[in-house]
XYZ file of C-alpha atoms in Angstrom:
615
model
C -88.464 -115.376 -45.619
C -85.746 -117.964 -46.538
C -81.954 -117.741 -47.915
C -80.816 -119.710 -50.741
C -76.951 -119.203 -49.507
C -77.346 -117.426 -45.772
C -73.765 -117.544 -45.695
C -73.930 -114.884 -48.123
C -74.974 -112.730 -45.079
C -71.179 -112.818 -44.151
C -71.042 -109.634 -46.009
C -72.594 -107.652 -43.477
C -69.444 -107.602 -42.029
C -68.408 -104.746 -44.372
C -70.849 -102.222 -42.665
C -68.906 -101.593 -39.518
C -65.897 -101.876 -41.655
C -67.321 -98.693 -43.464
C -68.375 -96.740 -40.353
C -64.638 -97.638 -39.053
C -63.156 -96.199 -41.885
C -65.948 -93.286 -41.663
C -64.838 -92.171 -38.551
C -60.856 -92.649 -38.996
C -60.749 -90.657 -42.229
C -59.315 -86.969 -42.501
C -62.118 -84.042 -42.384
C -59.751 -81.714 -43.769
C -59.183 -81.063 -47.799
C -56.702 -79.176 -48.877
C -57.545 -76.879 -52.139
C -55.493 -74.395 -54.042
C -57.251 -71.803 -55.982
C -56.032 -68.421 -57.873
C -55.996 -65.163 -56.033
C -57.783 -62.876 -58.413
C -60.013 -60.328 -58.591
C -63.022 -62.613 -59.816
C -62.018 -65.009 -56.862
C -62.378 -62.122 -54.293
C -64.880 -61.045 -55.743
C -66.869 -64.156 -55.374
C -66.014 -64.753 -51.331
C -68.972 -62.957 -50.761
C -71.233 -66.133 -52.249
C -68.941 -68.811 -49.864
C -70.754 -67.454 -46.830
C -73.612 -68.201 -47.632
C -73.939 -71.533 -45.659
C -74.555 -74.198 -48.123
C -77.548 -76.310 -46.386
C -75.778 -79.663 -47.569
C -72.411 -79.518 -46.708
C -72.929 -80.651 -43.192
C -74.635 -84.212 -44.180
C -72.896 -84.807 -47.399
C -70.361 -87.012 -45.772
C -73.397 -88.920 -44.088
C -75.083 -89.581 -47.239
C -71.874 -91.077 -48.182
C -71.910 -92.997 -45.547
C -75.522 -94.152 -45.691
C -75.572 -94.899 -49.069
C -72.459 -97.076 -48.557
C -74.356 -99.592 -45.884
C -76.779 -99.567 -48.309
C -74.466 -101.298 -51.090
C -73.346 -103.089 -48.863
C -76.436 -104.666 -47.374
C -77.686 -105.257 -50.716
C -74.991 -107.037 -52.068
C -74.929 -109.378 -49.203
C -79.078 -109.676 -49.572
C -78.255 -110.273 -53.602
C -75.670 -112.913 -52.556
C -77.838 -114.709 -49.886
C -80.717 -115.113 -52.371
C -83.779 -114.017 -50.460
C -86.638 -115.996 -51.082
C -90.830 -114.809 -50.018
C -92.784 -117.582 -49.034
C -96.428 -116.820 -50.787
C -99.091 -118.992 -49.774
C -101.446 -121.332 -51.881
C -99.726 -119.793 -55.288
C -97.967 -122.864 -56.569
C -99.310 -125.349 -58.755
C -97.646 -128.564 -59.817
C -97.447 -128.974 -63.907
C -97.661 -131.841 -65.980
C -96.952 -131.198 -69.960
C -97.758 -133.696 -72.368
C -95.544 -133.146 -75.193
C -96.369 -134.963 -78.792
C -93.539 -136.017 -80.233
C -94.721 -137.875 -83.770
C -93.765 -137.021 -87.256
C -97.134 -134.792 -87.759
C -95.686 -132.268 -85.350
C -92.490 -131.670 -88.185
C -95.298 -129.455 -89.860
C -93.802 -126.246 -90.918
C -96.811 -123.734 -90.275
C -94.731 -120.270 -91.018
C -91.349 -120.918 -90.749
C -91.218 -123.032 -87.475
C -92.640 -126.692 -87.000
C -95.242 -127.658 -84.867
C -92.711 -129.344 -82.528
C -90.601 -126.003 -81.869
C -94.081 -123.710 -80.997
C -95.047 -126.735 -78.943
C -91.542 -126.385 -76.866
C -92.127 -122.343 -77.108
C -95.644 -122.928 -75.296
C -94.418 -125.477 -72.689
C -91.467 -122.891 -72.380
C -93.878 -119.480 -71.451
C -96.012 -121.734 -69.273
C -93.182 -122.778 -67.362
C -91.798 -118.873 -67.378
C -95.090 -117.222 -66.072
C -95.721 -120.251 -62.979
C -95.099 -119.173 -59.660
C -91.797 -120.114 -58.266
C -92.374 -122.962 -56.366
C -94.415 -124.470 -58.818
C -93.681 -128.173 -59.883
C -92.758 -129.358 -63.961
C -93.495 -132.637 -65.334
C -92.679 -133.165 -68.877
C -93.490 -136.604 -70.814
C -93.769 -136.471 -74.630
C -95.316 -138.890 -76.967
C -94.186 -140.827 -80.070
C -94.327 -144.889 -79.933
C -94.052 -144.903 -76.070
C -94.165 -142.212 -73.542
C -90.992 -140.996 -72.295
C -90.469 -139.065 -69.299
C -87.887 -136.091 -69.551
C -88.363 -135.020 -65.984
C -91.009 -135.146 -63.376
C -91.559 -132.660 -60.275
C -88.865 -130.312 -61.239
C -88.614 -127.039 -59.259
C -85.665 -125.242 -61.125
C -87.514 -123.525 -64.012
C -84.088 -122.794 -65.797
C -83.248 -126.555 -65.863
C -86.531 -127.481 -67.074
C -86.310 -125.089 -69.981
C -82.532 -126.336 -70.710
C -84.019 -129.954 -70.807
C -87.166 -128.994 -73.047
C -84.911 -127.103 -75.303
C -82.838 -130.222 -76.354
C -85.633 -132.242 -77.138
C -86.509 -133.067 -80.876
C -89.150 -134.694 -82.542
C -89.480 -138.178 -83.577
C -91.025 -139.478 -87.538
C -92.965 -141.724 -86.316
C -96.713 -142.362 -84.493
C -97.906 -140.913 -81.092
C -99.133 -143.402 -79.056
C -102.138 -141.569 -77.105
C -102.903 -144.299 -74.823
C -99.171 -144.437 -73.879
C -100.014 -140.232 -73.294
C -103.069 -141.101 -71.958
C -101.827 -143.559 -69.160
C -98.846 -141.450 -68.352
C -100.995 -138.164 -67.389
C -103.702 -140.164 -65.553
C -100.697 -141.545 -63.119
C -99.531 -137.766 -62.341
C -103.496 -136.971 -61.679
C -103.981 -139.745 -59.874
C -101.120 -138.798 -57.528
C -101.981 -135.621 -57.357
C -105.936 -134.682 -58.199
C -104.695 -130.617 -58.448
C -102.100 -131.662 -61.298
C -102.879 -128.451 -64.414
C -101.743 -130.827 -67.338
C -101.087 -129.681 -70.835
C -101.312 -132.250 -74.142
C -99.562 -129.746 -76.737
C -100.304 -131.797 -79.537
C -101.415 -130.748 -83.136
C -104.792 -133.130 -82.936
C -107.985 -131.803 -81.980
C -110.283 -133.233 -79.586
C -113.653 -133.355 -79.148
C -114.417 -134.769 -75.830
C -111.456 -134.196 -72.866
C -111.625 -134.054 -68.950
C -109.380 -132.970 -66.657
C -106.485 -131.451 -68.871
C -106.303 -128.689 -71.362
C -105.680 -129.757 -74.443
C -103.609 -127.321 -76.787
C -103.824 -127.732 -80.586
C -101.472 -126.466 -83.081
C -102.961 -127.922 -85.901
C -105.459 -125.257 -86.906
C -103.800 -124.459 -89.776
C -103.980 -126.709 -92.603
C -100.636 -126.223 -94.156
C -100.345 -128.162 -97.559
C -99.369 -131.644 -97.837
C -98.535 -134.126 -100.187
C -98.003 -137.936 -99.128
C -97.096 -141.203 -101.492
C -97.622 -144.643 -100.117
C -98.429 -148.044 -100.429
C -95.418 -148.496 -102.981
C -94.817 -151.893 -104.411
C -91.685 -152.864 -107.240
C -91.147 -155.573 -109.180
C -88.854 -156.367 -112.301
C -90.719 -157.898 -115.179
C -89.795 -158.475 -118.978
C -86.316 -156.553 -118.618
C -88.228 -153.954 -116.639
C -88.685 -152.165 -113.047
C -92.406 -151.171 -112.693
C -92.959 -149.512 -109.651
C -96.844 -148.675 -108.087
C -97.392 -146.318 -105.658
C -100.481 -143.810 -104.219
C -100.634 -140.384 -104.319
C -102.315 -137.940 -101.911
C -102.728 -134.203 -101.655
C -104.297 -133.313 -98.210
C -105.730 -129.628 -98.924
C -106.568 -129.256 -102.591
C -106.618 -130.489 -105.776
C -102.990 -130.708 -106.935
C -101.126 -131.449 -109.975
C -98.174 -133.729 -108.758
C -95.026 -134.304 -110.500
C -93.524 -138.427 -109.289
C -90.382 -138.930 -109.955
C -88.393 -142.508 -109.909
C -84.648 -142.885 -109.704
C -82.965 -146.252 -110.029
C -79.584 -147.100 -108.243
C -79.111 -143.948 -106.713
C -79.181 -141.663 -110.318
C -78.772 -138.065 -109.724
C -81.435 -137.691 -112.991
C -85.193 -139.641 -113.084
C -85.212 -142.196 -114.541
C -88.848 -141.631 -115.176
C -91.267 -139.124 -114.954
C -95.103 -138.563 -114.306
C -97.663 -135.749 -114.067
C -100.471 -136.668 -112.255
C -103.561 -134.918 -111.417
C -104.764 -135.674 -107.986
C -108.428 -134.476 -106.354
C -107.779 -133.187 -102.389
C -108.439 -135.900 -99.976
C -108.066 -138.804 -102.742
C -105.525 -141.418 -102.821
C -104.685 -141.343 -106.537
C -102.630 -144.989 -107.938
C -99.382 -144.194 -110.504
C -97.696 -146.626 -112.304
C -93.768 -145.798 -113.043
C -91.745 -147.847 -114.987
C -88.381 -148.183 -116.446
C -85.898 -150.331 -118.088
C -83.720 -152.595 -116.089
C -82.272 -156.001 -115.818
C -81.946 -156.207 -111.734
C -81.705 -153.018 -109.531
C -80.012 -152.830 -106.528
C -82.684 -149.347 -104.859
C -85.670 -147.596 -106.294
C -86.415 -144.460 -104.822
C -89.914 -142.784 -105.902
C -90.082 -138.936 -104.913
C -93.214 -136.282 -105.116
C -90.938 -133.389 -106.955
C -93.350 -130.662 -105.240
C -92.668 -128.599 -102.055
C -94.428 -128.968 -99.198
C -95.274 -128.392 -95.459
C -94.019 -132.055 -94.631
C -91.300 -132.960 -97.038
C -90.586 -136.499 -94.823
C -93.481 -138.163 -96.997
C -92.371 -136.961 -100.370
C -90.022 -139.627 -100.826
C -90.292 -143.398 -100.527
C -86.526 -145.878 -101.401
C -87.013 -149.624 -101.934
C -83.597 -151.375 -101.171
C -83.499 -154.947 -103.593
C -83.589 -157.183 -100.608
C -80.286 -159.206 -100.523
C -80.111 -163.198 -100.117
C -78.617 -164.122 -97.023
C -75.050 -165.029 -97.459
C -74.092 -168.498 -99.449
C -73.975 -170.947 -97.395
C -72.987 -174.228 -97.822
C -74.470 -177.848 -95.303
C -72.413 -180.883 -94.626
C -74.556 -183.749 -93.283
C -72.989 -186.313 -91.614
C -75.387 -189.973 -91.573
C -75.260 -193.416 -92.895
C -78.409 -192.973 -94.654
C -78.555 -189.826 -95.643
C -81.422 -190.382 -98.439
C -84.396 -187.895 -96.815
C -81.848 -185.214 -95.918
C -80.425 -184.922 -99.478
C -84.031 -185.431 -101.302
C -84.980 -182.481 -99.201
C -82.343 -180.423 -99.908
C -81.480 -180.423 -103.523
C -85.483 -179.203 -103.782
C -85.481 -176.682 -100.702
C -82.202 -174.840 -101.246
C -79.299 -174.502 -104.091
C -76.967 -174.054 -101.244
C -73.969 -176.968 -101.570
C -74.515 -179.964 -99.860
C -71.509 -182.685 -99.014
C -72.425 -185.608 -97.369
C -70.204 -187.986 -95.478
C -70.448 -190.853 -93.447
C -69.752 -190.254 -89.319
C -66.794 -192.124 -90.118
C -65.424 -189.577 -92.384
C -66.344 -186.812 -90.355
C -62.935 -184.762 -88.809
C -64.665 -181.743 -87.853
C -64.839 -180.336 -90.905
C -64.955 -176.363 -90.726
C -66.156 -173.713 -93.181
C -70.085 -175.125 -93.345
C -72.905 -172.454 -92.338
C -75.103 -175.883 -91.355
C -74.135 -179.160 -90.022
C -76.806 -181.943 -90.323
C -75.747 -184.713 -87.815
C -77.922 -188.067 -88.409
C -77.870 -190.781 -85.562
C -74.541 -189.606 -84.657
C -73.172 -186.884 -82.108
C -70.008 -185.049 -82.493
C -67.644 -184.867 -79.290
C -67.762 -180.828 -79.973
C -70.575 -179.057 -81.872
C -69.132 -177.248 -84.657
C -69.555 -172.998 -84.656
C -72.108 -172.837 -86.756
C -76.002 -173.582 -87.366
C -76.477 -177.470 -86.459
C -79.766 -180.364 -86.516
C -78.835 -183.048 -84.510
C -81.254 -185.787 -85.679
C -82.199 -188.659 -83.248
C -78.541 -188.355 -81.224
C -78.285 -190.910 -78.466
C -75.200 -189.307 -76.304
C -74.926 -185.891 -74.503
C -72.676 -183.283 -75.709
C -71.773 -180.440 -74.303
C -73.177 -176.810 -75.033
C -76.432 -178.470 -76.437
C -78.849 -177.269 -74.114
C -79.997 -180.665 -72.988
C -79.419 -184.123 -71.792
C -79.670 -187.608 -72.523
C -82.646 -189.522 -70.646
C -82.805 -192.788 -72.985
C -84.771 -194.030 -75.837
C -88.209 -195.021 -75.964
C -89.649 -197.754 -78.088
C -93.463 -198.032 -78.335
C -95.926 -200.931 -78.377
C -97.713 -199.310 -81.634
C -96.951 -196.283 -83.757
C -98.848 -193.282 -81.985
C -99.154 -189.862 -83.440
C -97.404 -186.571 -82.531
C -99.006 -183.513 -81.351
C -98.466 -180.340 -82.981
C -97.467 -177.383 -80.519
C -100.270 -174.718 -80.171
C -98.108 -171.917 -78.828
C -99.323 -168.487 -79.986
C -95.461 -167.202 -80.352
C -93.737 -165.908 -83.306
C -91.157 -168.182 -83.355
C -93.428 -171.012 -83.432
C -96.142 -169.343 -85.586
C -93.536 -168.648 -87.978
C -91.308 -171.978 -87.935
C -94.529 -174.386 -87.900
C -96.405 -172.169 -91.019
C -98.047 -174.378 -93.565
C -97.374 -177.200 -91.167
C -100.841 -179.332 -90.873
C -98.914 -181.498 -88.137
C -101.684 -184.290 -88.184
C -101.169 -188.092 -88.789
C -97.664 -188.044 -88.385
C -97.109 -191.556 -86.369
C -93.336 -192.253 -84.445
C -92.576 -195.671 -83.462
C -89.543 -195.123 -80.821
C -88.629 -191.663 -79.551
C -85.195 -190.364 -76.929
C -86.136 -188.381 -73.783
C -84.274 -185.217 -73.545
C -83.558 -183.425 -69.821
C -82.365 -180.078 -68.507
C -83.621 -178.641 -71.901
C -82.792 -174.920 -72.221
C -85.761 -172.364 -72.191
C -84.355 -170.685 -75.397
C -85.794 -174.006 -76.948
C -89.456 -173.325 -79.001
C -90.825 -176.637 -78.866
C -92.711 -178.044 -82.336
C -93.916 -181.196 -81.666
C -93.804 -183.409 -78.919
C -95.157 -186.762 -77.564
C -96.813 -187.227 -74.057
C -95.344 -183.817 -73.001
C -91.866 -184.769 -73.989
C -90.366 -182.569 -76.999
C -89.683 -183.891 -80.402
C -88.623 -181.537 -82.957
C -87.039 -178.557 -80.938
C -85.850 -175.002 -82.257
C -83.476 -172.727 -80.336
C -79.833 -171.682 -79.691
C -77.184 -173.622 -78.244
C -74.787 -172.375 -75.617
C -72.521 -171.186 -78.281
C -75.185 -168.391 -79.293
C -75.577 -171.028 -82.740
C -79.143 -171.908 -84.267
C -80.013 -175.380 -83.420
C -82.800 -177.396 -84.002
C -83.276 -180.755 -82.842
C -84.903 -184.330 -83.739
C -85.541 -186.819 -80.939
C -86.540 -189.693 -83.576
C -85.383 -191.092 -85.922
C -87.131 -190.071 -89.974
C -86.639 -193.568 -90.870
C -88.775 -194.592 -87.467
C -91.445 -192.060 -88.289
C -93.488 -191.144 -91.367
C -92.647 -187.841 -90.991
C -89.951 -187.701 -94.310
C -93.145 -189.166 -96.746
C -96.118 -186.464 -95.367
C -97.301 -183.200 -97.040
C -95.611 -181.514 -93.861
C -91.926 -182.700 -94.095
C -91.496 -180.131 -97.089
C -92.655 -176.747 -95.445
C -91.564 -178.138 -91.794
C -87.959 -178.423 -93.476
C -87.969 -175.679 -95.716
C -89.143 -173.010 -92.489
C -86.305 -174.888 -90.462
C -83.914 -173.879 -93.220
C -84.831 -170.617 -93.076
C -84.402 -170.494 -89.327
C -81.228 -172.330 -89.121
C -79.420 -169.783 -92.113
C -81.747 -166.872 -92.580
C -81.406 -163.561 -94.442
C -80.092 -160.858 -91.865
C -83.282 -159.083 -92.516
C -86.715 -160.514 -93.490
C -87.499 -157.388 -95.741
C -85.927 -153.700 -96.102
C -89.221 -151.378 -96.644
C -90.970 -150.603 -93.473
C -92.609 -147.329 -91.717
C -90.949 -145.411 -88.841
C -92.325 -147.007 -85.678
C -92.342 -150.586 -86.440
C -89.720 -152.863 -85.287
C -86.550 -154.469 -87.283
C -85.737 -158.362 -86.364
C -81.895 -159.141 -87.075
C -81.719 -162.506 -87.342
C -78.044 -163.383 -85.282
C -76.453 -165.880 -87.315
C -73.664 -168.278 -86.463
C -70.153 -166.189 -85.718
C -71.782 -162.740 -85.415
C -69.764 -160.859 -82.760
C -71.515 -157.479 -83.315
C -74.757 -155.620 -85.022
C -75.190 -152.492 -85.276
C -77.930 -150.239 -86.050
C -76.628 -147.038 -87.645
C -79.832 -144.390 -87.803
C -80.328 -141.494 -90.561
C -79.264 -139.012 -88.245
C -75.860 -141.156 -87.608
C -77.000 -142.379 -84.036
C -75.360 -145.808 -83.474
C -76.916 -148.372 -81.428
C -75.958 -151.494 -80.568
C -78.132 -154.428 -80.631
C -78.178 -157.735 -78.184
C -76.749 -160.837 -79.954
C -77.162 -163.071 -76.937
C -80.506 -164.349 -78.460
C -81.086 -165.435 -82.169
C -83.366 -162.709 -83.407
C -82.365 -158.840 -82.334
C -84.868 -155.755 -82.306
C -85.095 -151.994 -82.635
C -87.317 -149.535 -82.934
C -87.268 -147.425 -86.141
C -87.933 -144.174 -84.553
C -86.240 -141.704 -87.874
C -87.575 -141.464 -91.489
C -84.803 -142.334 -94.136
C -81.869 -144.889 -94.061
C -80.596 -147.137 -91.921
C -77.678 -149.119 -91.692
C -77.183 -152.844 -90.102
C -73.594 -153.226 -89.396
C -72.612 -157.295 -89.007
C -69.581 -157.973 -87.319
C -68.630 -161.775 -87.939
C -64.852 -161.998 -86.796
C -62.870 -159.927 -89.144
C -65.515 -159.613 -91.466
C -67.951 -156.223 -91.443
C -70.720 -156.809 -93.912
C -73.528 -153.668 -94.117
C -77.215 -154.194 -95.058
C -80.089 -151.386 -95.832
C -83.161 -150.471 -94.820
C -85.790 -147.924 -95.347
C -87.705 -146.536 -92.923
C -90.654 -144.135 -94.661
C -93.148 -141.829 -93.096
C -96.181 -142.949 -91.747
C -99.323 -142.768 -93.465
C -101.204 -141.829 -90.413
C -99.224 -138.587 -89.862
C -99.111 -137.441 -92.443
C -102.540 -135.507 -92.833
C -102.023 -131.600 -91.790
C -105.106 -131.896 -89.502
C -106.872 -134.616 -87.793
C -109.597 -135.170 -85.304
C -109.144 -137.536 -82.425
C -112.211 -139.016 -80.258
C -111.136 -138.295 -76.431
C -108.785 -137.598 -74.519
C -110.184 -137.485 -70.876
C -108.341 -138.092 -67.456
C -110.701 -139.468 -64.816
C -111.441 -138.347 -61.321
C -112.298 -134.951 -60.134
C -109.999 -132.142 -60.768
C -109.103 -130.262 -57.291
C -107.651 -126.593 -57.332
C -105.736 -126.776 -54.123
C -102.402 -124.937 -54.622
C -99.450 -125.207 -52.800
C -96.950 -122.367 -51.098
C -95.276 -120.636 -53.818
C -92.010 -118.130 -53.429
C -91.181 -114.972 -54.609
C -87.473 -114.261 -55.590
C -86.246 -110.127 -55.385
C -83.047 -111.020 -56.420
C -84.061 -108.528 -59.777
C -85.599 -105.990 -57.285
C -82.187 -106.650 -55.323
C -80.007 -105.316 -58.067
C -82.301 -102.976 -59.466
C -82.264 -100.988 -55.688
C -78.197 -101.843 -55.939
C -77.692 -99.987 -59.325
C -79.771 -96.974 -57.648
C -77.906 -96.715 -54.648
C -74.667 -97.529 -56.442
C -75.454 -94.610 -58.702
C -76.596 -92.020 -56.215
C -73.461 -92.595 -53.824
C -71.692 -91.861 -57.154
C -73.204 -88.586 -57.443
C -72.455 -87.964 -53.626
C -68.739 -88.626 -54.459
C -68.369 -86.548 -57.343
C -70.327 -83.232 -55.783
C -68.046 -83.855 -52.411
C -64.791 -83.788 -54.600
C -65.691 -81.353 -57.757
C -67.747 -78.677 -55.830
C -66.245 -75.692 -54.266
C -67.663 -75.332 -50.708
């Protein structure tokens, strides 16, 4: 036997306090009673010798240790070593947007915490907790945790996500506690059933198949003075009659209205359609109640240009550059000579041609074939290279987004240079293009000042780069780079990722969730990412100085959760489970008070016969 707080043991002090105070106190009472007849009469049954009345004062006495020495017992926490009784516990919680089921009243999600919570509530003391739970990663809430209140306090704040469960994230995470420990009991409360799993129990909350009704795979587009908007239909269960809805521009009243007939298990197509000139959101809803409202709904936000921008190129010969751009862009274009140029402020993109400013502007800039360093490029000045014979440039065959994305519809062969500069101490936010005998050509990346840049090392007038198929898409995806939209698109599901593109002067973005969580997002690199982890809106927040500018996107349910029941293939830890146990504890402390109130209650009863009855 142990003590939580042996100083609590102190308190035995107070027992030869009491027997002190036991033996100093006056044996004499004093009592004053009538002299009557009844009273003399009655003498006779006084002497009779009462049997108790020569212990009472010990059982006063003896039930007062006893208080006492429980208290102290209560306060020093006793604690029974019980061997081989403990087991260690590893719960694996799903989190994803098919657990926000309401089957009677309570979601999938809050019987899933009620399980965890009576497994954790009938273990041994002693016993071990691990919790992890599952949505598009797994997170762990706490592992090896011996206070059972604390681990209930800590499951009880957890809520569940709208997204998809990643099972090999689950999967992974509970094979690392096995692993460790082969005797690990672990739980996967989840609301998928299984039909092959090893090595952990597997509880499913899914058997009931509550109704559901899902729309997806919605597509809008105005045409002829019109919105017509296409969507899918679904009704898990049973045949359904569904009433679609679709409100323009936030109306409080549909804007249109369809009955459509839908067979269980089918995906059924509707067509909705209204009058408009533009439209700024759509928002198509499935009017009937269900056990998952979270896929009922489905808002298209009219994706936004990015801002108006306007380019100032700076070049003697400025021909290619202009060509280009009155096709690629409608943005306004001045051109002036480097003569001219003063440092002109207020452009989005400068376009510096065989010349290089003293101080790169704070903004989006190409610097085309520059022959001098400047500072905050990202790179150096080597020297120019003139070849014997035009060769050809080699088209970069890196894999990565940023260079799958800038280089898309570029062919990139039989484009010849005839003289090239060598760049040095070239920064490693750089995505290189093209290049020439390992040396980069066209470059794409940002600049000390956090600024887009993208960079030349030739020359278009030494190249034929300006008069091939590729100098149109290579220009119009650097365009794109240099001053893009602050969001490629605004529909997506819960669980995929949002890029930001950072733009030139952006001091702050931030990611404002349904729920109202804020979250700010790195601008140190020119693309910024989170994870849409809610269903509904969310809210980009651009800082750029003074400026706050706000941007929306919708993040819709998952198709994949949104079926009341599903079968999964296997979920099997390998190894061989072990049943060794480890020493568990048993805790009085209830037994404590329980024996407290009883003695507290008979010494009571002691008290009140020594002082009320006539002896």
């Amino acid at each position: 036997m142990t003590f939580l707080y042996p100083l609590g043991l102190l308190g035995l002090i107070g027992v030869p306090i009491v027997i002190i105070i036991y033996i100093l106190r006056s044996k004499f009472n004093e009592l004053t009673v009538t002299s009557t007849y009844i009273w003399t009469l009655s003498e006779k049954f006084f002497k009779r010798r009462n049997p108790l009345s020569g212990i009472t004062g010990l059982i006063s006495l003896i039930l007062q240790i006893l208080t006492i020495i429980l208290v102290s017992l209560a306060i020093a926490r006793p604690i029974f070593t019980i061997p081989n009784s403990a087991s260690e516990y590893c719960f694996v919680l799903d989190a994803s947007g098919s657990m926000n089921y309401k089957d009677g009243g309570k979601t999938r999600f809050d019987e899933a915490k009620a399980y965890v919570k009576k497994t954790i509530n009938d273990a041994r003391l002693g016993s071990s907790f691990t919790l992890v739970t599952v949505d598009g990663e797994a997170n762990v809430v706490y592992e090896r945790l011996t206070e059972k209140k604390l681990a209930t306090d800590m499951l009880a704040e957890l809520e569940c996500s709208d997204g998809t469960a990643n099972m090999s994230a689950a999967l992974s995470s509970a094979q690392k506690y096995f692993d460790a420990n082969p005797s690990t009991l672990v739980y996967f409360v989840t609301d998928k059933d299984y039909e092959d799993h090893k090595n952990v129990r597997i509880v499913n909350l899914g058997l009931q198949s509550a109704e559901n009704y899902a729309i997806n795979d919605v597509f809008g587009a105005l045409t002829g003075g019109k919105i017509e908007v296409e969507a899918n239909v679904i009704s898990y269960t049973s045949d359904a009659e569904l009433t679609v809805e679709l409100y323009l521009n936030g109306a409080k009243k549909p804007d249109t209205t369809k009955v459509v007939s839908v067979k269980a298990g089918e995906k059924t197509a509707v067509t909705l359609s209204a009058p408009a000139g533009s439209y700024d959101e759509f928002r198509v809803v499935i009017k009937n109640k269900d056990a998952l409202m979270a896929d009922n709904e489905f808002i298209s936000y009219n994706k936004k240009s990015g801002d108006a921008f306007s380019i100032l190129v700076v070049s003697e010969t400025p021909f290619f550059f202009e060509a280009a751009l009155d096709v690629l862009t409608d943005s306004v274009v001045d051109t002036v000579t480097p003569d001219e140029y003063t440092a002109q402020t207020g452009y989005g993109l400068y376009i510096f041609h065989s010349y290089t400013p003293d101080v790169l502007p704070d903004a989006a800039v190409w610097l085309v074939n520059s022959h001098k360093s400047v500072d905050d490029s990202g790179f150096g000045i080597r020297g120019s290279i003139e070849l014997d014979e035009p060769a050809a440039i080699e088209k970069s065959a890196s894999t990565s987004t940023q260079a799958r994305k800038l280089l898309e519809g570029v062919d990139g062969r039989n484009i010849f240079i005839s003289e090239y500069t060598k760049y040095s101490g070239l920064y490693t936010k750089f995505t290189t293009l093209f290049s020439y005998a390992s040396n980069p050509l066209i470059m794409a990346g940002v600049n000390a000042h956090g600024n887009r840049e993208v960079v030349f090392a030739f020359d278009l007038h030494t190249s034929d780069l300006a008069l091939s198929s590729d100098f149109a898409p290579l220009m119009s995806n650097l365009l794109a780079y240099s001053c893009p939209d602050v969001v490629d698109r605004t529909d997506y599901y819960c669980g995929e990722e949002v890029n930001v593109n950072v733009t030139a002067n952006m001091s702050s973005v931030k990611a404002i969730a349904p729920d109202g969580e804020e979250t700010y997002l790195d601008t140190s690199t020119d693309i910024a990412s989170f994870r849409l982890d809610k269903v509904g809106t969310y809210t980009i927040e651009i800082l750029s100085g003074t400026e706050k500018k706000a941007y929306l996107i919708y993040s819709g349910a998952p198709e994949e959760e949104s079926s009341p029941s599903s079968t999964e293939a296997s979920f099997s830890l390998t190894g061989e489970q072990k049943f060794e146990r480890t020493d568990g504890e048993y805790d009085p402390l209830v037994l404590l008070f329980i024996l407290l109130a009883v003695v507290f209650a008979a010494d009571w009863m002691v008290f009140c016969y020594e002082k009320y009855q006539l002896r």
